[in-house]
Tab-separated table of C-alpha atoms in Angstrom:
chain	number	residue	atom	x	y	z
A	127	MET	CA	0.000	0.000	0.000
A	128	THR	CA	1.340	3.414	-0.948
A	129	LEU	CA	2.130	6.113	1.594
A	130	ARG	CA	-0.514	8.367	0.022
A	131	ARG	CA	-3.205	5.746	0.457
A	132	ARG	CA	-2.161	4.998	4.027
A	133	LEU	CA	-2.294	8.682	4.951
A	134	VAL	CA	-5.717	9.194	3.350
A	135	LEU	CA	-7.112	6.073	5.014
A	136	SER	CA	-5.662	7.165	8.357
A	137	ILE	CA	-7.295	10.595	8.077
A	138	VAL	CA	-10.609	9.071	7.012
A	139	ALA	CA	-10.448	6.548	9.862
A	140	LEU	CA	-9.763	9.385	12.309
A	141	VAL	CA	-12.749	11.346	10.980
A	142	VAL	CA	-14.947	8.262	11.276
A	143	ALA	CA	-13.768	7.634	14.839
A	144	VAL	CA	-14.303	11.256	15.893
A	145	SER	CA	-17.723	11.352	14.217
A	146	ALA	CA	-18.691	8.085	15.886
A	147	VAL	CA	-17.631	9.360	19.312
A	148	ILE	CA	-19.444	12.667	18.825
A	149	GLY	CA	-22.542	10.936	17.453
A	150	ALA	CA	-22.638	8.356	20.240
A	151	GLY	CA	-22.124	11.074	22.858
A	152	SER	CA	-24.893	13.182	21.338
A	153	ILE	CA	-27.324	10.247	21.262
A	154	ILE	CA	-26.546	9.247	24.840
A	155	ALA	CA	-26.869	12.849	26.001
A	156	LEU	CA	-30.189	13.313	24.162
A	157	PHE	CA	-31.570	10.083	25.575
A	158	SER	CA	-30.500	11.018	29.093
A	159	ILE	CA	-31.954	14.536	28.861
A	160	GLN	CA	-35.273	13.401	27.430
A	161	ARG	CA	-35.587	10.580	29.941
A	162	SER	CA	-34.967	13.065	32.750
A	163	ALA	CA	-37.698	15.271	31.283
A	164	ILE	CA	-40.054	12.264	31.134
A	165	ASP	CA	-39.219	11.441	34.763
A	166	GLU	CA	-40.025	15.009	35.795
A	167	GLN	CA	-43.319	14.958	33.902
A	168	LEU	CA	-44.058	11.544	35.414
A	169	GLN	CA	-43.715	12.962	38.905
A	170	PHE	CA	-46.260	15.686	38.160
A	171	ALA	CA	-48.622	13.184	36.512
A	172	THR	CA	-48.411	10.905	39.570
A	173	ASN	CA	-49.245	13.776	41.907
A	174	ARG	CA	-52.259	14.723	39.808
A	175	ALA	CA	-53.506	11.120	39.750
A	176	GLN	CA	-53.100	10.833	43.530
A	177	ARG	CA	-55.141	13.975	44.093
A	178	SER	CA	-57.864	12.700	41.743
A	179	VAL	CA	-58.145	9.409	43.671
A	180	GLU	CA	-58.164	11.164	47.024
A	181	GLN	CA	-60.909	13.510	45.821
A	182	GLN	CA	-63.114	10.481	45.089
A	183	GLY	CA	-62.729	9.566	48.712
A	184	GLY	CA	-61.455	6.058	48.679
A	185	SER	CA	-61.049	2.927	46.679
A	186	GLY	CA	-63.096	0.079	45.442
A	187	PRO	CA	-64.497	-1.504	42.356
A	188	GLY	CA	-66.485	1.590	41.506
A	189	LEU	CA	-63.468	3.860	41.453
A	190	ASP	CA	-63.291	6.004	38.316
A	191	ILE	CA	-59.874	7.476	37.777
A	192	GLY	CA	-61.117	9.524	34.839
A	193	ARG	CA	-58.846	12.169	33.333
A	194	PRO	CA	-57.305	14.381	35.990
A	195	SER	CA	-56.761	17.934	34.847
A	196	GLY	CA	-53.394	18.471	33.116
A	197	GLN	CA	-52.658	14.862	32.199
A	198	ALA	CA	-51.039	14.478	28.779
A	199	SER	CA	-52.060	12.107	26.030
A	200	GLY	CA	-50.587	8.641	26.476
A	201	THR	CA	-50.622	8.872	30.283
A	202	LEU	CA	-51.258	5.449	31.772
A	203	THR	CA	-53.008	5.080	35.150
A	204	VAL	CA	-53.588	1.774	36.950
A	205	TYR	CA	-55.087	1.292	40.432
A	206	PHE	CA	-54.262	-1.909	42.395
A	207	LEU	CA	-55.978	-3.047	45.579
A	208	ASN	CA	-54.645	-6.115	47.346
A	209	GLY	CA	-52.807	-7.050	44.167
A	210	ASP	CA	-55.931	-6.922	42.015
A	211	VAL	CA	-56.482	-4.430	39.246
A	212	ILE	CA	-59.327	-2.138	40.160
A	213	VAL	CA	-59.127	0.046	37.104
A	214	GLY	CA	-56.602	0.760	34.349
A	215	SER	CA	-56.736	3.258	31.524
A	216	VAL	CA	-54.662	5.268	29.096
A	217	LEU	CA	-55.455	8.657	27.576
A	218	ASP	CA	-55.570	8.598	23.781
A	219	ASN	CA	-54.573	11.434	21.460
A	220	ALA	CA	-58.202	12.575	21.105
A	221	GLY	CA	-58.528	13.124	24.841
A	222	GLY	CA	-60.632	10.034	25.445
A	223	ILE	CA	-60.026	7.354	28.034
A	224	GLU	CA	-59.171	3.867	26.810
A	225	ARG	CA	-59.768	1.128	29.331
A	226	LEU	CA	-57.073	-1.500	29.687
A	227	SER	CA	-57.717	-5.131	30.443
A	228	ALA	CA	-56.183	-6.810	33.447
A	229	PRO	CA	-53.766	-9.013	31.424
A	230	VAL	CA	-52.337	-5.937	29.700
A	231	VAL	CA	-51.573	-4.066	32.896
A	232	ALA	CA	-50.700	-7.124	34.991
A	233	PRO	CA	-46.893	-6.536	34.576
A	234	LEU	CA	-47.331	-3.218	36.361
A	235	GLY	CA	-48.249	-5.042	39.564
A	236	GLY	CA	-44.583	-5.863	40.081
A	237	VAL	CA	-43.421	-2.238	40.118
A	238	HIS	CA	-41.742	-1.406	43.400
A	239	VAL	CA	-43.409	1.289	45.444
A	240	ASP	CA	-40.252	3.309	45.967
A	241	GLY	CA	-41.146	6.565	44.259
A	242	ARG	CA	-38.486	6.018	41.562
A	243	PRO	CA	-39.198	5.723	37.828
A	244	HIS	CA	-38.886	2.345	36.125
A	245	THR	CA	-39.001	1.306	32.476
A	246	ILE	CA	-41.528	-1.407	31.605
A	247	ASP	CA	-42.223	-2.956	28.205
A	248	LEU	CA	-45.986	-3.546	27.976
A	249	GLY	CA	-45.803	-4.886	24.436
A	250	GLY	CA	-48.402	-4.456	21.737
A	251	ASP	CA	-49.405	-0.897	20.888
A	252	LEU	CA	-48.328	0.442	24.253
A	253	GLY	CA	-44.646	-0.404	23.984
A	254	ARG	CA	-42.188	0.868	26.558
A	255	TYR	CA	-43.389	3.059	29.411
A	256	ARG	CA	-41.668	4.981	32.131
A	257	VAL	CA	-43.719	4.232	35.286
A	258	THR	CA	-43.684	4.971	39.002
A	259	ALA	CA	-45.791	3.568	41.859
A	260	ALA	CA	-47.250	5.384	44.863
A	261	THR	CA	-49.562	4.341	47.721
A	262	VAL	CA	-52.987	5.846	48.136
A	263	GLY	CA	-54.373	4.486	51.359
A	264	PRO	CA	-54.448	0.692	51.148
A	265	ALA	CA	-54.135	0.766	47.352
A	266	VAL	CA	-51.246	1.214	44.930
A	267	LEU	CA	-51.432	3.759	42.142
A	268	VAL	CA	-49.170	3.217	39.088
A	269	VAL	CA	-48.753	6.088	36.644
A	270	GLY	CA	-46.708	5.933	33.422
A	271	LEU	CA	-45.708	8.003	30.429
A	272	PRO	CA	-44.767	6.561	27.017
A	273	MET	CA	-41.102	6.370	25.990
A	274	ALA	CA	-41.978	6.410	22.289
A	275	PRO	CA	-41.253	10.155	21.861
A	276	VAL	CA	-37.822	9.640	23.419
A	277	TYR	CA	-36.922	6.752	21.121
A	278	GLU	CA	-38.312	8.613	18.130
A	279	SER	CA	-36.023	11.568	18.891
A	280	VAL	CA	-33.067	9.228	19.359
A	281	TRP	CA	-33.689	7.522	16.020
A	282	LYS	CA	-34.015	10.872	14.273
A	283	LEU	CA	-30.743	12.028	15.799
A	284	LEU	CA	-29.092	8.757	14.785
A	285	GLY	CA	-30.206	9.325	11.199
A	286	VAL	CA	-28.842	12.856	11.281
A	287	VAL	CA	-25.549	11.608	12.741
A	288	LEU	CA	-25.220	8.954	10.026
A	289	VAL	CA	-25.922	11.458	7.249
A	290	VAL	CA	-23.545	14.031	8.699
A	291	THR	CA	-20.885	11.354	9.246
A	292	GLY	CA	-21.243	10.168	5.665
A	293	LEU	CA	-20.933	13.704	4.316
A	294	ALA	CA	-18.003	14.368	6.633
A	295	LEU	CA	-16.406	11.117	5.484
A	296	LEU	CA	-16.793	12.093	1.829
A	297	ALA	CA	-15.504	15.607	2.435
A	298	ALA	CA	-12.613	14.310	4.543
A	299	SER	CA	-11.671	11.807	1.834
A	300	LEU	CA	-11.596	14.466	-0.870
A	301	VAL	CA	-9.799	17.046	1.240
A	302	ALA	CA	-7.345	14.467	2.596
A	303	ALA	CA	-6.598	13.183	-0.909
A	304	LEU	CA	-5.968	16.718	-2.187
A	305	VAL	CA	-3.889	17.767	0.819
A	306	VAL	CA	-1.861	14.546	0.893
A	307	ARG	CA	-1.286	14.666	-2.860
A	308	ARG	CA	-0.121	18.255	-2.657
A	309	SER	CA	2.032	17.545	0.394
A	310	LEU	CA	3.625	14.470	-1.172
A	311	ARG	CA	4.199	16.079	-4.564
A	312	PRO	CA	7.780	17.003	-3.610
A	313	LEU	CA	8.336	13.415	-2.479
A	314	ASP	CA	7.015	12.239	-5.848
A	315	ARG	CA	9.599	14.450	-7.520
A	316	VAL	CA	12.304	12.892	-5.358
A	317	ALA	CA	11.092	9.408	-6.324
A	318	GLU	CA	10.907	10.414	-10.000
A	319	THR	CA	14.450	11.742	-9.883
A	320	ALA	CA	15.644	8.546	-8.184
A	321	SER	CA	13.899	6.447	-10.848
A	322	THR	CA	15.501	8.569	-13.565
A	323	VAL	CA	18.922	7.986	-12.042
A	324	ALA	CA	18.214	4.250	-11.748
A	325	ARG	CA	17.383	4.073	-15.471
A	326	MET	CA	20.385	6.111	-16.596
A	327	PRO	CA	23.534	4.441	-17.922
A	328	LEU	CA	26.187	5.463	-15.414
A	329	ASP	CA	29.158	4.639	-17.609
A	330	ARG	CA	29.851	8.343	-18.260
A	331	SER	CA	31.096	10.717	-15.596
A	332	ASP	CA	28.709	13.471	-16.753
A	333	ALA	CA	25.636	11.231	-16.625
A	334	LEU	CA	24.361	12.902	-13.436
A	335	ASP	CA	25.062	16.471	-14.504
A	336	GLY	CA	21.899	18.532	-14.114
A	337	VAL	CA	19.987	15.706	-12.424
A	338	ARG	CA	18.840	17.176	-9.133
A	339	VAL	CA	15.737	17.347	-6.936
A	340	PRO	CA	14.179	20.843	-7.038
A	341	ASP	CA	12.640	20.584	-3.560
A	342	THR	CA	15.355	21.378	-1.010
A	343	ASP	CA	13.523	23.529	1.555
A	344	PRO	CA	15.253	22.721	4.879
A	345	ARG	CA	12.083	23.659	6.785
A	346	THR	CA	10.253	20.574	5.509
A	347	GLU	CA	11.014	16.895	5.885
A	348	VAL	CA	10.756	16.277	2.141
A	349	GLY	CA	13.015	19.259	1.512
A	350	ARG	CA	15.659	17.790	3.786
A	351	VAL	CA	15.345	14.456	1.972
A	352	GLY	CA	15.731	16.250	-1.370
A	353	SER	CA	18.765	18.159	-0.136
A	354	ALA	CA	20.388	14.959	1.146
A	355	PHE	CA	19.567	13.210	-2.141
A	356	ASN	CA	21.199	16.020	-4.121
A	357	ARG	CA	24.312	15.795	-1.971
A	358	MET	CA	24.404	12.043	-2.566
A	359	LEU	CA	24.124	12.595	-6.333
A	360	GLY	CA	26.962	15.097	-6.100
A	361	HIS	CA	29.151	12.595	-4.271
A	362	ILE	CA	28.300	9.876	-6.807
A	363	GLY	CA	29.091	12.231	-9.686
A	364	SER	CA	32.427	13.149	-8.126
A	365	ALA	CA	33.248	9.476	-7.577
A	366	MET	CA	32.324	8.686	-11.194
A	367	GLN	CA	34.547	11.491	-12.454
A	368	ALA	CA	37.407	10.250	-10.285
A	369	ARG	CA	36.853	6.722	-11.574
A	370	GLU	CA	36.795	7.916	-15.183
A	371	ARG	CA	40.012	9.859	-14.677
A	372	SER	CA	41.626	6.779	-13.153
A	373	GLU	CA	40.388	4.540	-15.965
A	374	GLN	CA	41.559	7.067	-18.528
A	375	LYS	CA	45.017	7.023	-16.988
A	376	VAL	CA	45.039	3.226	-17.052
A	377	ARG	CA	43.858	3.146	-20.681
A	378	GLN	CA	46.437	5.731	-21.642
A	379	PHE	CA	49.134	3.753	-19.864
A	380	VAL	CA	48.095	0.523	-21.585
A	381	ALA	CA	47.985	2.241	-24.971
A	382	ASP	CA	51.344	3.930	-24.472
A	383	ALA	CA	52.970	0.798	-23.063
A	384	SER	CA	51.563	-1.367	-25.861
A	385	HIS	CA	52.708	1.093	-28.477
A	386	GLU	CA	56.189	1.389	-26.982
A	387	LEU	CA	56.565	-2.386	-26.583
A	388	ARG	CA	55.875	-3.130	-30.235
A	389	THR	CA	59.284	-1.925	-31.459
A	390	PRO	CA	61.483	-3.754	-28.898
A	391	LEU	CA	59.408	-6.911	-29.289
A	392	ALA	CA	59.844	-6.738	-33.049
A	393	SER	CA	63.591	-6.334	-32.508
A	394	VAL	CA	63.743	-9.301	-30.128
A	395	ARG	CA	61.785	-11.413	-32.586
A	396	GLY	CA	63.973	-10.332	-35.492
A	397	TYR	CA	67.240	-11.004	-33.712
A	398	ALA	CA	65.985	-14.374	-32.457
A	399	GLU	CA	64.911	-15.370	-35.958
A	400	LEU	CA	68.206	-14.154	-37.436
A	401	THR	CA	70.215	-16.055	-34.846
A	402	ARG	CA	68.208	-19.212	-35.454
A	403	ARG	CA	68.743	-19.016	-39.210
A	404	MET	CA	72.451	-18.274	-38.974
A	405	GLY	CA	73.171	-20.532	-36.062
A	406	GLY	CA	74.195	-23.681	-37.917
A	407	ASP	CA	77.287	-24.042	-35.721
A	408	LEU	CA	75.496	-23.165	-32.468
A	409	PRO	CA	74.786	-25.809	-29.848
A	410	LYS	CA	71.341	-27.377	-29.985
A	411	ASP	CA	70.298	-25.930	-26.635
A	412	VAL	CA	71.135	-22.423	-27.879
A	413	VAL	CA	69.147	-23.005	-31.066
A	414	TYR	CA	66.239	-24.275	-28.978
A	415	ALA	CA	66.490	-21.251	-26.693
A	416	MET	CA	66.420	-18.918	-29.707
A	417	SER	CA	63.344	-20.676	-31.086
A	418	ARG	CA	61.617	-20.301	-27.713
A	419	ILE	CA	62.550	-16.634	-27.574
A	420	GLU	CA	61.118	-16.191	-31.061
A	421	SER	CA	57.840	-18.011	-30.266
A	422	GLU	CA	57.332	-16.172	-26.979
A	423	SER	CA	58.089	-12.835	-28.627
A	424	ILE	CA	55.410	-13.657	-31.200
A	425	ARG	CA	52.976	-14.472	-28.384
A	426	MET	CA	53.950	-11.309	-26.515
A	427	THR	CA	53.484	-9.257	-29.681
A	428	SER	CA	50.012	-10.758	-30.108
A	429	MET	CA	49.119	-9.811	-26.542
A	430	VAL	CA	50.441	-6.278	-26.999
A	431	GLU	CA	48.446	-5.895	-30.220
A	432	ASP	CA	45.315	-7.090	-28.416
A	433	LEU	CA	45.859	-4.658	-25.548
A	434	LEU	CA	46.429	-1.825	-27.994
A	435	LEU	CA	43.245	-2.750	-29.861
A	436	LEU	CA	41.248	-2.780	-26.619
A	437	ALA	CA	42.658	0.593	-25.630
A	438	ARG	CA	41.636	2.053	-28.981
A	439	LEU	CA	38.182	0.497	-28.750
A	440	ASP	CA	37.804	1.992	-25.275
A	441	GLU	CA	38.461	5.382	-26.851
A	442	GLY	CA	35.827	4.775	-29.546
A	443	ARG	CA	38.366	4.282	-32.323
A	444	GLU	CA	39.230	1.399	-34.657
A	445	ILE	CA	35.678	0.969	-36.028
A	446	GLN	CA	35.132	1.820	-39.718
A	447	PHE	CA	31.554	1.263	-40.857
A	448	ALA	CA	30.706	-0.039	-44.315
A	449	GLU	CA	28.526	-2.726	-45.850
A	450	VAL	CA	29.840	-6.131	-44.755
A	451	ASP	CA	29.088	-9.607	-46.116
A	452	LEU	CA	28.875	-11.664	-42.921
A	453	THR	CA	28.445	-14.900	-44.861
A	454	GLY	CA	31.811	-14.457	-46.546
A	455	LEU	CA	33.475	-13.603	-43.232
A	456	VAL	CA	32.056	-16.756	-41.634
A	457	LEU	CA	33.233	-19.004	-44.470
A	458	ASP	CA	36.716	-17.466	-44.496
A	459	ALA	CA	37.070	-17.843	-40.726
A	460	VAL	CA	35.843	-21.450	-40.828
A	461	ASN	CA	38.208	-22.352	-43.683
A	462	ASP	CA	41.141	-20.869	-41.780
A	463	ALA	CA	40.145	-22.701	-38.601
A	464	HIS	CA	39.770	-26.011	-40.433
A	465	ALA	CA	43.222	-25.619	-41.924
A	466	ALA	CA	44.728	-24.750	-38.550
A	467	SER	CA	42.887	-27.451	-36.605
A	468	PRO	CA	41.668	-30.308	-38.844
A	469	GLU	CA	41.011	-32.505	-35.806
A	470	HIS	CA	37.912	-30.381	-35.024
A	471	PRO	CA	35.039	-31.005	-37.484
A	472	ILE	CA	33.454	-27.627	-38.257
A	473	GLU	CA	30.029	-27.160	-39.840
A	474	VAL	CA	28.539	-24.001	-41.332
A	475	ASP	CA	24.842	-23.184	-41.198
A	476	VAL	CA	24.156	-20.055	-43.263
A	477	PRO	CA	21.249	-18.904	-45.457
A	478	PRO	CA	21.550	-19.448	-49.234
A	479	GLU	CA	21.665	-15.700	-49.815
A	480	PRO	CA	24.463	-13.451	-48.501
A	481	VAL	CA	23.756	-11.855	-45.113
A	482	THR	CA	24.926	-8.241	-45.046
A	483	ILE	CA	25.025	-5.615	-42.307
A	484	THR	CA	26.741	-2.293	-41.705
A	485	GLY	CA	29.935	-2.704	-39.707
A	486	ASP	CA	33.697	-3.040	-39.685
A	487	ALA	CA	34.660	-6.096	-41.750
A	488	ALA	CA	38.090	-6.571	-40.165
A	489	ARG	CA	36.797	-6.332	-36.619
A	490	LEU	CA	33.780	-8.590	-37.298
A	491	HIS	CA	36.092	-11.136	-38.909
A	492	GLN	CA	38.146	-11.015	-35.724
A	493	VAL	CA	35.000	-11.666	-33.654
A	494	ILE	CA	34.223	-14.801	-35.669
A	495	VAL	CA	37.831	-16.006	-35.575
A	496	ASN	CA	38.084	-15.444	-31.821
A	497	LEU	CA	34.871	-17.358	-31.110
A	498	VAL	CA	35.854	-20.280	-33.338
A	499	THR	CA	39.392	-20.288	-31.919
A	500	ASN	CA	37.991	-20.230	-28.392
A	501	ALA	CA	35.836	-23.273	-29.206
A	502	ARG	CA	38.635	-25.375	-30.690
A	503	THR	CA	41.295	-24.225	-28.194
A	504	HIS	CA	39.303	-25.149	-25.097
A	505	THR	CA	37.711	-28.398	-26.286
A	506	PRO	CA	39.278	-31.815	-26.917
A	507	GLU	CA	39.975	-33.183	-30.385
A	508	GLY	CA	36.903	-34.457	-32.183
A	509	THR	CA	34.600	-31.842	-30.668
A	510	ARG	CA	32.079	-30.724	-33.286
A	511	ILE	CA	31.815	-26.967	-33.874
A	512	THR	CA	28.928	-25.310	-35.742
A	513	VAL	CA	28.987	-21.697	-36.946
A	514	GLY	CA	25.612	-20.271	-37.959
A	515	LEU	CA	24.009	-17.086	-39.268
A	516	ALA	CA	20.310	-16.300	-38.886
A	517	PRO	CA	18.586	-13.056	-39.939
A	518	VAL	CA	16.239	-11.719	-37.247
A	519	ASP	CA	14.078	-8.621	-36.918
A	520	GLY	CA	16.340	-5.628	-37.302
A	521	GLY	CA	19.568	-7.591	-37.246
A	522	VAL	CA	21.502	-10.838	-37.505
A	523	ASP	CA	22.331	-13.573	-35.003
A	524	LEU	CA	25.781	-15.158	-35.279
A	525	THR	CA	26.135	-18.393	-33.285
A	526	VAL	CA	29.143	-20.568	-32.503
A	527	ARG	CA	28.193	-23.894	-30.924
A	528	ASP	CA	30.420	-26.711	-29.711
A	529	THR	CA	29.804	-30.105	-28.138
A	530	GLY	CA	32.577	-29.842	-25.567
A	531	GLN	CA	32.333	-30.371	-21.843
A	532	GLY	CA	30.878	-26.926	-21.178
A	533	ILE	CA	31.891	-23.954	-19.036
A	534	ASP	CA	31.801	-23.805	-15.257
A	535	PRO	CA	28.573	-21.910	-14.334
A	536	GLU	CA	30.472	-19.929	-11.702
A	537	PHE	CA	32.804	-18.622	-14.405
A	538	LEU	CA	30.104	-17.481	-16.857
A	539	PRO	CA	29.532	-14.006	-15.282
A	540	LYS	CA	33.199	-13.067	-15.780
A	541	LEU	CA	33.731	-14.875	-19.069
A	542	PHE	CA	34.154	-11.662	-21.077
A	543	GLU	CA	36.492	-9.948	-18.643
A	544	ARG	CA	40.070	-9.275	-19.664
A	545	PHE	CA	42.574	-12.022	-18.871
A	546	ALA	CA	39.703	-14.303	-17.811
A	547	ARG	CA	40.391	-18.022	-18.119
A	548	ALA	CA	38.333	-21.092	-17.405
A	549	ASP	CA	40.976	-23.755	-17.928
A	550	SER	CA	39.555	-25.920	-15.132
A	551	SER	CA	36.343	-26.576	-17.059
A	552	ARG	CA	37.532	-26.563	-20.698
A	553	SER	CA	40.699	-28.387	-21.663
A	554	ARG	CA	43.603	-26.129	-22.476
A	555	THR	CA	45.762	-27.457	-25.268
A	556	VAL	CA	47.281	-24.150	-26.321
A	557	GLY	CA	48.101	-21.215	-24.099
A	558	SER	CA	46.015	-18.074	-24.547
A	559	THR	CA	46.233	-14.472	-23.424
A	560	GLY	CA	42.739	-14.343	-21.937
A	561	LEU	CA	41.847	-11.375	-24.168
A	562	GLY	CA	39.978	-13.115	-26.991
A	563	LEU	CA	36.447	-12.985	-25.602
A	564	ALA	CA	37.091	-9.528	-24.183
A	565	ILE	CA	37.793	-8.257	-27.700
A	566	VAL	CA	34.650	-10.029	-28.941
A	567	ALA	CA	32.506	-8.189	-26.386
A	568	ALA	CA	34.181	-4.831	-27.087
A	569	VAL	CA	33.810	-5.079	-30.875
A	570	VAL	CA	30.214	-6.300	-30.662
A	571	GLN	CA	29.252	-3.486	-28.306
A	572	ALA	CA	30.990	-0.978	-30.576
A	573	HIS	CA	28.625	-2.209	-33.306
A	574	GLY	CA	25.615	-1.632	-31.059
A	575	GLY	CA	25.089	-5.343	-30.465
A	576	ARG	CA	25.439	-7.763	-27.597
A	577	VAL	CA	26.956	-11.176	-26.996
A	578	GLU	CA	25.442	-13.930	-24.861
A	579	VAL	CA	26.557	-17.399	-23.844
A	580	THR	CA	24.743	-20.481	-22.588
A	581	SER	CA	26.607	-23.603	-21.573
A	582	GLU	CA	25.958	-27.094	-20.341
A	583	PRO	CA	27.919	-30.308	-20.806
A	584	GLY	CA	27.790	-31.188	-24.493
A	585	ASP	CA	26.329	-27.881	-25.665
A	586	THR	CA	27.984	-24.463	-25.386
A	587	VAL	CA	26.542	-21.654	-27.522
A	588	PHE	CA	27.909	-18.146	-28.049
A	589	THR	CA	25.294	-15.876	-29.661
A	590	VAL	CA	26.202	-12.485	-31.127
A	591	HIS	CA	23.279	-10.131	-31.870
A	592	LEU	CA	24.240	-7.497	-34.462
A	593	PRO	CA	21.887	-4.723	-35.702
A	594	ARG	CA	21.411	-4.038	-39.407
A	595	ASP	CA	20.511	-0.354	-39.009
A	596	PRO	CA	23.526	1.791	-39.958
A	597	ALA	CA	22.285	4.711	-37.841
A	598	ALA	CA	21.988	2.496	-34.778
A	599	ALA	CA	25.421	1.028	-35.451
A	600	ALA	CA	26.972	4.481	-35.863
A	601	ALA	CA	25.308	5.719	-32.666
A	602	ALA	CA	26.615	2.705	-30.808
A	603	ALA	CA	30.150	3.222	-32.088
A	604	GLY	CA	30.907	5.719	-29.335
A	605	SER	CA	29.934	3.264	-26.615
A	606	VAL	CA	32.551	0.599	-25.917
A	607	ALA	CA	32.434	-2.431	-23.690
A	608	SER	CA	34.838	-2.969	-20.845
A	609	SER	CA	35.351	-6.596	-21.839
A	610	SER	CA	37.034	-8.146	-24.950
A	611	SER	CA	38.960	-11.212	-26.407
A	612	SER	CA	41.368	-12.859	-28.876
A	613	ALA	CA	42.950	-16.246	-28.549
A	614	GLU	CA	44.660	-15.626	-31.902
A	615	PRO	CA	45.163	-12.395	-33.817
A	616	ALA	CA	43.010	-12.176	-36.927
A	617	GLU	CA	43.728	-10.139	-40.004
A	618	GLY	CA	41.888	-9.571	-43.239
A	619	ALA	CA	38.350	-8.592	-44.092
A	620	GLY	CA	37.325	-11.849	-45.672
A	621	SER	CA	36.595	-12.875	-49.248
A	622	ALA	CA	33.635	-11.498	-51.109
A	623	ASP	CA	33.225	-14.826	-52.914
A	624	TRP	CA	31.421	-16.560	-50.082
A	625	SER	CA	30.276	-19.477	-52.244
A	626	ALA	CA	33.792	-20.910	-52.591
A	627	THR	CA	33.653	-23.491	-49.807
A	628	PRO	CA	36.299	-26.268	-49.620
A	629	ALA	CA	35.088	-29.826	-49.456
A	630	ALA	CA	36.691	-30.170	-46.042
A	631	VAL	CA	34.020	-27.891	-44.537
A	632	ASP	CA	30.510	-29.272	-44.007
A	633	ARG	CA	27.926	-26.683	-45.030
A	634	THR	CA	24.282	-27.090	-44.069
A	635	HIS	CA	21.267	-24.873	-44.727
């Protein structure tokens, strides 16, 4: 239940409670006042009836109570002698005297002669009466007045109270809703601002610039909340700027270091290769050492190139958009992979017509190569790999599936992080830099797409979603992922003649 609804219901409940207390108090007070008035009138009526009996000089069967002067309509008079009803009557509205039978007035015989009023229900048309008993010689005189006017007044007041309470309830609901809505409007603005911040991509340090709560009046509770919220946004913005500056320094360092390392690594590789070629008279262990230096320098150069590529992608560079034939890129990458690793059967599942999108051919070719290389590097020989293309609404899905032993579920969330490795769950036959999948994620995000992975024993699927829309791809070019990958460096944009498929590659449609 919302705070607004709770406040309105609380106010309405309070109004109902107050109205109920006031109404109940009014009804009780009215009943008490009118009963006191009846008791006072009853005393006068009893005195008049006593004087009328005394004026007739006694009691007996021939006693006629009659209508003493001043008695009101509805006045009941009953005369008992030795417990027997001598005479009983009630004055009607026309002023006449209506005789009452003994069974009707028999309950009055039990009224205590104490001079105090009592309430008796006579039933029938008479209903409840307020009666009192007094002695007149050897007899007992019972006089009563009807309680009907009192109850009628009480019921009328109850109706008025219910109507007034209903109107007050309606008015209180409307007023409370308006007042609460107006009072909570600043809180709604705070909540709206918080929701806006929650929906915003916070990967830019200026994302929170200008996002503030307008209500900061320190005299109100909501104003203090708004002021505190604005201070929190300021602290978050400052922290984001500090983080961006730190990341920029790291990216700059990686880019500079990678760039500076390329030349010495090329020199090391060149000298090692030269020594190996000219070292016919060198000992075998020296020749072996030179070959290891050469191979490791090649691996180090590959890692440096990957780091430099990631640094450039982080800066929004390295992406050149043009029309790309994805089918040709897939076939080229699969042919290269089959030549490099014939022990892994690779199938291709592409549509009969070329699949084209807007993107960077070289970088997309690298994505395909990295995914295929990842599949054959981390699975045992004989593992079947399938590379597929499927047009979807607004884009293309590129899938790379293998039948290996799968990826550890605990490792999946960090699979696309830099230098991430899952060697414990997928066999490692060739060392890797741990940057291949990171480059995949970075390039795909630079194209405005996304990459997903599902894995279970016997079925691991990498799915790359790429948009066709050039405008969407260009808009996404400035946004770069923080994760990437490349088990092997890939070069070349791929052949335009996608139909030239060697017999060694199984192609299914």
